[in-house]
mmCIF file of C-alpha atoms in Angstrom:
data_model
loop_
_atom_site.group_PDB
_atom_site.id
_atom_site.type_symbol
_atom_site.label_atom_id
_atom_site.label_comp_id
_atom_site.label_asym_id
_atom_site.label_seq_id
_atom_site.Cartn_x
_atom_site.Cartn_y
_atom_site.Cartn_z
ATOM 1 C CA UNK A 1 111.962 -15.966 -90.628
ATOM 2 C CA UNK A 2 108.445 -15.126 -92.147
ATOM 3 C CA UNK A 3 109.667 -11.236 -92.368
ATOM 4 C CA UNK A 4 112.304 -12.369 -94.163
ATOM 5 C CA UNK A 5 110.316 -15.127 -96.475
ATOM 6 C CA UNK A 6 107.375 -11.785 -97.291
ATOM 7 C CA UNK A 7 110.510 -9.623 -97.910
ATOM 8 C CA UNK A 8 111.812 -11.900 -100.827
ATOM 9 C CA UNK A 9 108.782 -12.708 -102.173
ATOM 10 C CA UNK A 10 107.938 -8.722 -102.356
ATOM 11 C CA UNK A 11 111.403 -8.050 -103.897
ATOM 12 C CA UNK A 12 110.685 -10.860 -106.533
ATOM 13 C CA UNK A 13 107.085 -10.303 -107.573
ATOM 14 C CA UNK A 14 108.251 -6.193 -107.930
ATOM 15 C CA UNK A 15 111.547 -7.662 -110.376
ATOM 16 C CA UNK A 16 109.271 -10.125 -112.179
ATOM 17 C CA UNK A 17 106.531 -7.396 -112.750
ATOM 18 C CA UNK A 18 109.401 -4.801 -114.437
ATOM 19 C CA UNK A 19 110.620 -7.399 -116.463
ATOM 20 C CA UNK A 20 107.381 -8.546 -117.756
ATOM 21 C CA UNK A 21 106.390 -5.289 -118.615
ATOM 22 C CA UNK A 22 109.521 -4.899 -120.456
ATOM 23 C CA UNK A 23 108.944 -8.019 -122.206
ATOM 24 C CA UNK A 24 105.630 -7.222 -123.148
ATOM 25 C CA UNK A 25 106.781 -3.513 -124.067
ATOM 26 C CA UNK A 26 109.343 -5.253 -126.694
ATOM 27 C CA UNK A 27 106.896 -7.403 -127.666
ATOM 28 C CA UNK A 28 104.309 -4.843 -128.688
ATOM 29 C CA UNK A 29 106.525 -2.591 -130.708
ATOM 30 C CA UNK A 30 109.580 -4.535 -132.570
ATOM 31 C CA UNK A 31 110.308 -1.852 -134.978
ATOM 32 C CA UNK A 32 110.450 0.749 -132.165
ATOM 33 C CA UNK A 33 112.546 -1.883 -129.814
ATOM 34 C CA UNK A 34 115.679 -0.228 -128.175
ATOM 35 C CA UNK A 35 117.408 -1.650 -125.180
ATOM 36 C CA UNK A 36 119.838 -0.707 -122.992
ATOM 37 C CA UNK A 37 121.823 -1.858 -120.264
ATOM 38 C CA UNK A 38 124.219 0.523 -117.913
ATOM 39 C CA UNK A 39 125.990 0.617 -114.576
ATOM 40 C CA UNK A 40 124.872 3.290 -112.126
ATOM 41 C CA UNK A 41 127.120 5.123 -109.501
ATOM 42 C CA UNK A 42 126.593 8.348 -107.780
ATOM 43 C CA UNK A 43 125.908 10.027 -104.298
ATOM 44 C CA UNK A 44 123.318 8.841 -101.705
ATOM 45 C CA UNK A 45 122.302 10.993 -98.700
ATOM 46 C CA UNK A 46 119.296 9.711 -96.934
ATOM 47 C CA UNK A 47 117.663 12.012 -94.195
ATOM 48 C CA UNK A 48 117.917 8.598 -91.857
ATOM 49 C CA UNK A 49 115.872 9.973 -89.333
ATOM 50 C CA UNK A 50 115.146 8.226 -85.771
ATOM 51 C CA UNK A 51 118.172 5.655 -86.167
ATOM 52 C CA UNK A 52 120.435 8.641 -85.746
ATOM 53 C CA UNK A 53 118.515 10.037 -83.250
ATOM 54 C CA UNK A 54 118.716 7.094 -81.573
ATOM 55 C CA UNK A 55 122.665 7.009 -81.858
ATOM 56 C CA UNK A 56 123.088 10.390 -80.746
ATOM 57 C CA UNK A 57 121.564 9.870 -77.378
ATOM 58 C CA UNK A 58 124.412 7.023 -76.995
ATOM 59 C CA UNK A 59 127.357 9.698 -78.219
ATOM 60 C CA UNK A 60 125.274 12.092 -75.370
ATOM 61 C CA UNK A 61 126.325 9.800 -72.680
ATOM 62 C CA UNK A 62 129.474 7.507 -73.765
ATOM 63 C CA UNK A 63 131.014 10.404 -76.163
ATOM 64 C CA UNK A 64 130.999 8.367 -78.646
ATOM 65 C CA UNK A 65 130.689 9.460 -82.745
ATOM 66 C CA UNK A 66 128.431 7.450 -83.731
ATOM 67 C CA UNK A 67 126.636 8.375 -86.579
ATOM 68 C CA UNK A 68 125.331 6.597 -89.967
ATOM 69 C CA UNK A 69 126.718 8.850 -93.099
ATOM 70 C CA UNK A 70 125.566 9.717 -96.702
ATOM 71 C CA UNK A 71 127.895 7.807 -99.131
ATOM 72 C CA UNK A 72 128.269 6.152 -102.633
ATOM 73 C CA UNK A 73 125.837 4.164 -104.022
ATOM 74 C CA UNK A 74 126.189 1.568 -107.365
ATOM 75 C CA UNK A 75 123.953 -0.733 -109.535
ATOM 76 C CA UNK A 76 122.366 -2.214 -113.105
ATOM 77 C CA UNK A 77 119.915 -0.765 -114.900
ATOM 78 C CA UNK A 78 118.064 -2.263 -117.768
ATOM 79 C CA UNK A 79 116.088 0.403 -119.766
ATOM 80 C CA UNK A 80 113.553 0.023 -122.965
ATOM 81 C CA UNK A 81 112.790 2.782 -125.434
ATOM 82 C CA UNK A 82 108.745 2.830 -125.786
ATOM 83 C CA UNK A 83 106.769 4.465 -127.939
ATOM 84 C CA UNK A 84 107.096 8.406 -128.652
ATOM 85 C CA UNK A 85 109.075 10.169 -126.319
ATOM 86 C CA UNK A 86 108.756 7.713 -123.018
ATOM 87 C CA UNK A 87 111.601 4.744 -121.696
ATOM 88 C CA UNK A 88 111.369 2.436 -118.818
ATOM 89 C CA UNK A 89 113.906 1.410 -116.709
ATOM 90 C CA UNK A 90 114.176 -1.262 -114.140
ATOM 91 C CA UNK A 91 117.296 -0.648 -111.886
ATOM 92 C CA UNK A 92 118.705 -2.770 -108.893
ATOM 93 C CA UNK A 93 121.289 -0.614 -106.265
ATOM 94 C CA UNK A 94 122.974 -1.029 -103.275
ATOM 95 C CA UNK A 95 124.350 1.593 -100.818
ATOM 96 C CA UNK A 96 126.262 0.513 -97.328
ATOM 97 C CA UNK A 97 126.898 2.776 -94.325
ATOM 98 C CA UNK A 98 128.939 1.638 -91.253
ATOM 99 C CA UNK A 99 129.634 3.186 -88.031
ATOM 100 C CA UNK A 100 131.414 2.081 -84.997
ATOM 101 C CA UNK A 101 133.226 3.566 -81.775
ATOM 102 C CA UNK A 102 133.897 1.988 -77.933
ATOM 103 C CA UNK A 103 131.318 2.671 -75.452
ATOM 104 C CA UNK A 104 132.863 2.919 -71.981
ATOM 105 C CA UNK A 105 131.702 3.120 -68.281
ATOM 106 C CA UNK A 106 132.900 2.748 -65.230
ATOM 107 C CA UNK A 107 131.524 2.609 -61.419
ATOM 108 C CA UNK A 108 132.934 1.982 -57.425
ATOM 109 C CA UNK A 109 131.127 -0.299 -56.129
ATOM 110 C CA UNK A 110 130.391 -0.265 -51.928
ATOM 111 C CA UNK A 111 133.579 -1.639 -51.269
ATOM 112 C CA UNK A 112 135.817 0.604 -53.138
ATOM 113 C CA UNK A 113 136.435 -1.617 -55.956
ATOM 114 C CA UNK A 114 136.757 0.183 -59.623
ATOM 115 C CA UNK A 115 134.892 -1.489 -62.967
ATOM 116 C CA UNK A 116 134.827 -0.817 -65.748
ATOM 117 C CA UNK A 117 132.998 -1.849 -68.954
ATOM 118 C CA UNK A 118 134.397 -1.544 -72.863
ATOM 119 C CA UNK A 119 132.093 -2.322 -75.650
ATOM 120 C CA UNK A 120 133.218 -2.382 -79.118
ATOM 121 C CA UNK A 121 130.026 -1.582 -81.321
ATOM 122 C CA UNK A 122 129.661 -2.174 -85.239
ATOM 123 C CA UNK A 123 126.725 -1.237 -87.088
ATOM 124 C CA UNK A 124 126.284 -1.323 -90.634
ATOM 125 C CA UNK A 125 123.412 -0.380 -92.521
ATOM 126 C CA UNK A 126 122.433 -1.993 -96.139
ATOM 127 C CA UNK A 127 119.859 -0.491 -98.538
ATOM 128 C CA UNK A 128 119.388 -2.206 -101.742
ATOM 129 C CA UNK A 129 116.574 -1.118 -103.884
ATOM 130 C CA UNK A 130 114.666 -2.250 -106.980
ATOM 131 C CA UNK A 131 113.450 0.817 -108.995
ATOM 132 C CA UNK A 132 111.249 0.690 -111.842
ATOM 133 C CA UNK A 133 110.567 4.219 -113.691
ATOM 134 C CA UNK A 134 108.613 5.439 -116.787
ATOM 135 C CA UNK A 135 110.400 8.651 -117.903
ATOM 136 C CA UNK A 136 109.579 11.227 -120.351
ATOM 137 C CA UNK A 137 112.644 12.039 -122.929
ATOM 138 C CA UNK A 138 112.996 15.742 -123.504
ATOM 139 C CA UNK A 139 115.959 15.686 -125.613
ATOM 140 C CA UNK A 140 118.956 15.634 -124.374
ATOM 141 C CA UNK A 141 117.123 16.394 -120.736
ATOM 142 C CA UNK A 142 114.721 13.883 -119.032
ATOM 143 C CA UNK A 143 112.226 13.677 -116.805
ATOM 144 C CA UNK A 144 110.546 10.702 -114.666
ATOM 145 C CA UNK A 145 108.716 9.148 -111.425
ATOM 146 C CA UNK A 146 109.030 5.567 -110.605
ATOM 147 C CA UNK A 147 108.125 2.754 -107.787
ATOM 148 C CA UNK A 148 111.000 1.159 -105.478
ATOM 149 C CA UNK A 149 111.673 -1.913 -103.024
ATOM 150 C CA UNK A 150 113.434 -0.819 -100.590
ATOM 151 C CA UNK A 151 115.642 -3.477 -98.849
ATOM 152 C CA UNK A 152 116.906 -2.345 -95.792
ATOM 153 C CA UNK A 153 119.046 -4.497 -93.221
ATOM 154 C CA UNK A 154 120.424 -3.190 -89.826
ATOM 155 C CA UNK A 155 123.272 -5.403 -88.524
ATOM 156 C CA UNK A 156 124.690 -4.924 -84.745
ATOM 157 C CA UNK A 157 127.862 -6.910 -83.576
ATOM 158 C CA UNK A 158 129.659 -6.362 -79.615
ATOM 159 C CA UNK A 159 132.837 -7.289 -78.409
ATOM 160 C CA UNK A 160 132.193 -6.548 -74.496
ATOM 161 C CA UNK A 161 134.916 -6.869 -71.893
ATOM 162 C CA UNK A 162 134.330 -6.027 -68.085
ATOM 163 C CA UNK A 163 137.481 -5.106 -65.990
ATOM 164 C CA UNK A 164 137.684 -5.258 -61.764
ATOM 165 C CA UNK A 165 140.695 -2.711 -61.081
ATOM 166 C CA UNK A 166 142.506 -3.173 -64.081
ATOM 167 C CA UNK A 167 142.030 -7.016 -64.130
ATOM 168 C CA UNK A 168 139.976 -8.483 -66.812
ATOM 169 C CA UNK A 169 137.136 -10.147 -64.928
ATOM 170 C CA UNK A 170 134.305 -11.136 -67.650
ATOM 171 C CA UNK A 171 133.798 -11.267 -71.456
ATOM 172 C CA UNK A 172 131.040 -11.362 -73.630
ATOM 173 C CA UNK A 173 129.654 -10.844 -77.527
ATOM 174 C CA UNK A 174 126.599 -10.729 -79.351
ATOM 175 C CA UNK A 175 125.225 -9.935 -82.572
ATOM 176 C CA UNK A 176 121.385 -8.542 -83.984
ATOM 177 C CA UNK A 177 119.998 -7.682 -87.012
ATOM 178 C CA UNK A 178 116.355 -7.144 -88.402
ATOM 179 C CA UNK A 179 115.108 -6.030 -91.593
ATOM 180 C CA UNK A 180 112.284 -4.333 -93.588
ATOM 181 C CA UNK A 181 111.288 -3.608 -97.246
ATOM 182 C CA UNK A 182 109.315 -0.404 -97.709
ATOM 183 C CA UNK A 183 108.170 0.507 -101.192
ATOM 184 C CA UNK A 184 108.615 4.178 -101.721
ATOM 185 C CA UNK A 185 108.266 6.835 -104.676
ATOM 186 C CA UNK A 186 111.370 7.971 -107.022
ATOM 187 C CA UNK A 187 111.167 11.255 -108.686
ATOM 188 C CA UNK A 188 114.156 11.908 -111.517
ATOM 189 C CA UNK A 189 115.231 14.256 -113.602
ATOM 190 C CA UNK A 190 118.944 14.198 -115.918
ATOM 191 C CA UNK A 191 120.700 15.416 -119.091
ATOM 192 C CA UNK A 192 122.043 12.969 -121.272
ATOM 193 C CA UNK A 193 125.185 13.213 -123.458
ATOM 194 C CA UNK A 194 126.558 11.361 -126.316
ATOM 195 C CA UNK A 195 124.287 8.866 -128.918
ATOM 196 C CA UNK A 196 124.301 5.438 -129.631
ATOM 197 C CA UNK A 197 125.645 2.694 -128.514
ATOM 198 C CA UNK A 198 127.118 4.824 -125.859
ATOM 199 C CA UNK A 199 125.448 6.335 -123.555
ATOM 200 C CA UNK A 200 125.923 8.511 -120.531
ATOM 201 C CA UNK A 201 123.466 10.332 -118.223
ATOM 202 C CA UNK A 202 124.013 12.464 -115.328
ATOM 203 C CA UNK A 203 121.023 12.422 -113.288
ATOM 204 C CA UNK A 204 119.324 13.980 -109.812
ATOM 205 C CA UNK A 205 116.630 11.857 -107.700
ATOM 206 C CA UNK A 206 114.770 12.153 -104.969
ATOM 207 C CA UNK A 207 113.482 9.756 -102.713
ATOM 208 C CA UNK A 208 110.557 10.091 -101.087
ATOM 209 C CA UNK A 209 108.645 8.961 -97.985
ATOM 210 C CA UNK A 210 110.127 5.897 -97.546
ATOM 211 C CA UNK A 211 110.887 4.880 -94.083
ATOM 212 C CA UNK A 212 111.936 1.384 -92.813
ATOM 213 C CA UNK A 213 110.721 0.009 -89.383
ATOM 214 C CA UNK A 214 112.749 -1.876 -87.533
ATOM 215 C CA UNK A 215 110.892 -3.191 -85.129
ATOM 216 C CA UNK A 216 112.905 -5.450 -83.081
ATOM 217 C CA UNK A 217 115.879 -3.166 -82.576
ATOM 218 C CA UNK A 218 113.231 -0.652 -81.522
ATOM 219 C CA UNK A 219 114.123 1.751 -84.570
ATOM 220 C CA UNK A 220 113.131 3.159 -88.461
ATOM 221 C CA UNK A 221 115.482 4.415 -91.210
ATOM 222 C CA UNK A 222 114.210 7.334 -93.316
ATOM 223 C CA UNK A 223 115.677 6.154 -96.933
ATOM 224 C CA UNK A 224 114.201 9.664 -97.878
ATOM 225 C CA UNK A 225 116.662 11.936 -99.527
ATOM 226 C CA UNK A 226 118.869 12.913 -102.556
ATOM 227 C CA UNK A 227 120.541 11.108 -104.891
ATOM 228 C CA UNK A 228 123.279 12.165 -107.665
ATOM 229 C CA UNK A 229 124.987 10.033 -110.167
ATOM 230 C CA UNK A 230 126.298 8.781 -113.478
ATOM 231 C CA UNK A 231 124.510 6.335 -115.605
ATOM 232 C CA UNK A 232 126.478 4.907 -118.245
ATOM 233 C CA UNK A 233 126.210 1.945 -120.355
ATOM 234 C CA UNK A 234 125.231 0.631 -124.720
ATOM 235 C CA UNK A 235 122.207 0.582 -126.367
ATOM 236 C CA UNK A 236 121.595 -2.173 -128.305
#
């Protein structure tokens, strides 16, 4: 419960921050003001790291497939034109992966008796970041580096069933999660096409060092990797 209470209050104090520096950007410089506000979607691939380590030990010995996968990622972004050729943006994402299979095993025990055990495993794996960037404008390319809050959640759920020759003899189910919010560093680079109030930008990220511990499922995420998307939205 306190993980989780630090966790919010680090995702809040990083949006309040953007936002006030947005505020104070507009503030600042009224005849230069320029907002926008577009949707993001692209391509995540994070390197993930120990956690599918961890699951390929399992496919080792149940031959299973269990494996968390790169996939698509979506979000807001709120952006401000500053002075000369620079923009900040403050973005909020999400990205889900999922992976589940049946873990069996069976035994005789001394009398001669066959069990057997089925567990039906579900993982799924949230990321949802906060991003806030300062980028250089290079006309219609960009460039850029910015901070991000990296929400990550881990959630396990079972379905376990044991059988004594063929008979179902015991049932059981569970479900785990933990969580962790690593801040990490975001470096960007896109091309932009069309004007105003339409915009679109297709853009290429990196993330980088940004690993989440999970320390009561015994386990870390590496959030590091590429990104690719679309960002599209009016400027106002």
């Amino acid at each position: 419960m306190k993980k989780e209470k630090k966790m919010r209050k680090k995702i809040i104090g990083f949006m309040v921050a953007g936002a006030l520096v947005l505020v104070f950007g507009l503030a600042s410089t009224p005849a230069r003001a320029e907002l926008s506000l577009g949707v993001v979607g692209g391509y995540y691939s994070p390197n993930f790291g120990e956690i599918n380590d961890d699951l390929e030990e399992l496919n080792d010995y149940y031959g299973t497939d269990l494996e968390f996968k790169a996939g698509i990622m979506y979000g807001l972004a709120l952006g401000y034109d500053l002075p000369g050729r620079f923009a900040l943006r403050l973005e909020y994402n999400s990205f889900e992966s999922k992976t589940s299979d049946t873990l069996y095993d069976s035994w005789w025990d001394a009398w001669g008796f066959l069990w057997e055990e089925y567990t039906d495993l579900d993982l799924k794996l949230t990321v949802t970041p906060v991003i806030l960037s300062l980028i250089y404008e290079l006309s219609p390319a960009y460039i850029g580096a910015g901070v991000g809050s990296f929400s990550t959640k881990l959630k396990g759920t079972g379905e376990w069933e044991e059988y004594w020759e063929g008979f179902l003899w015991d049932t059981d189910s569970w479900e785990d999660s933990d969580s962790d919010t690593p801040t990490g560093l975001v470096l960007l680079a896109g091309f932009g096409f069309g004007g105003e109030p339409v915009f679109l930008n297709l853009e290429a990220r990196y993330i980088v060092g940004t690993k989440a511990k999970l320390e009561d499922l015994d386990t870390e995420v590496d959030l590091s990797g590429l990104q690719l998307g679309l960002l599209g939205g009016f400027k106002f």
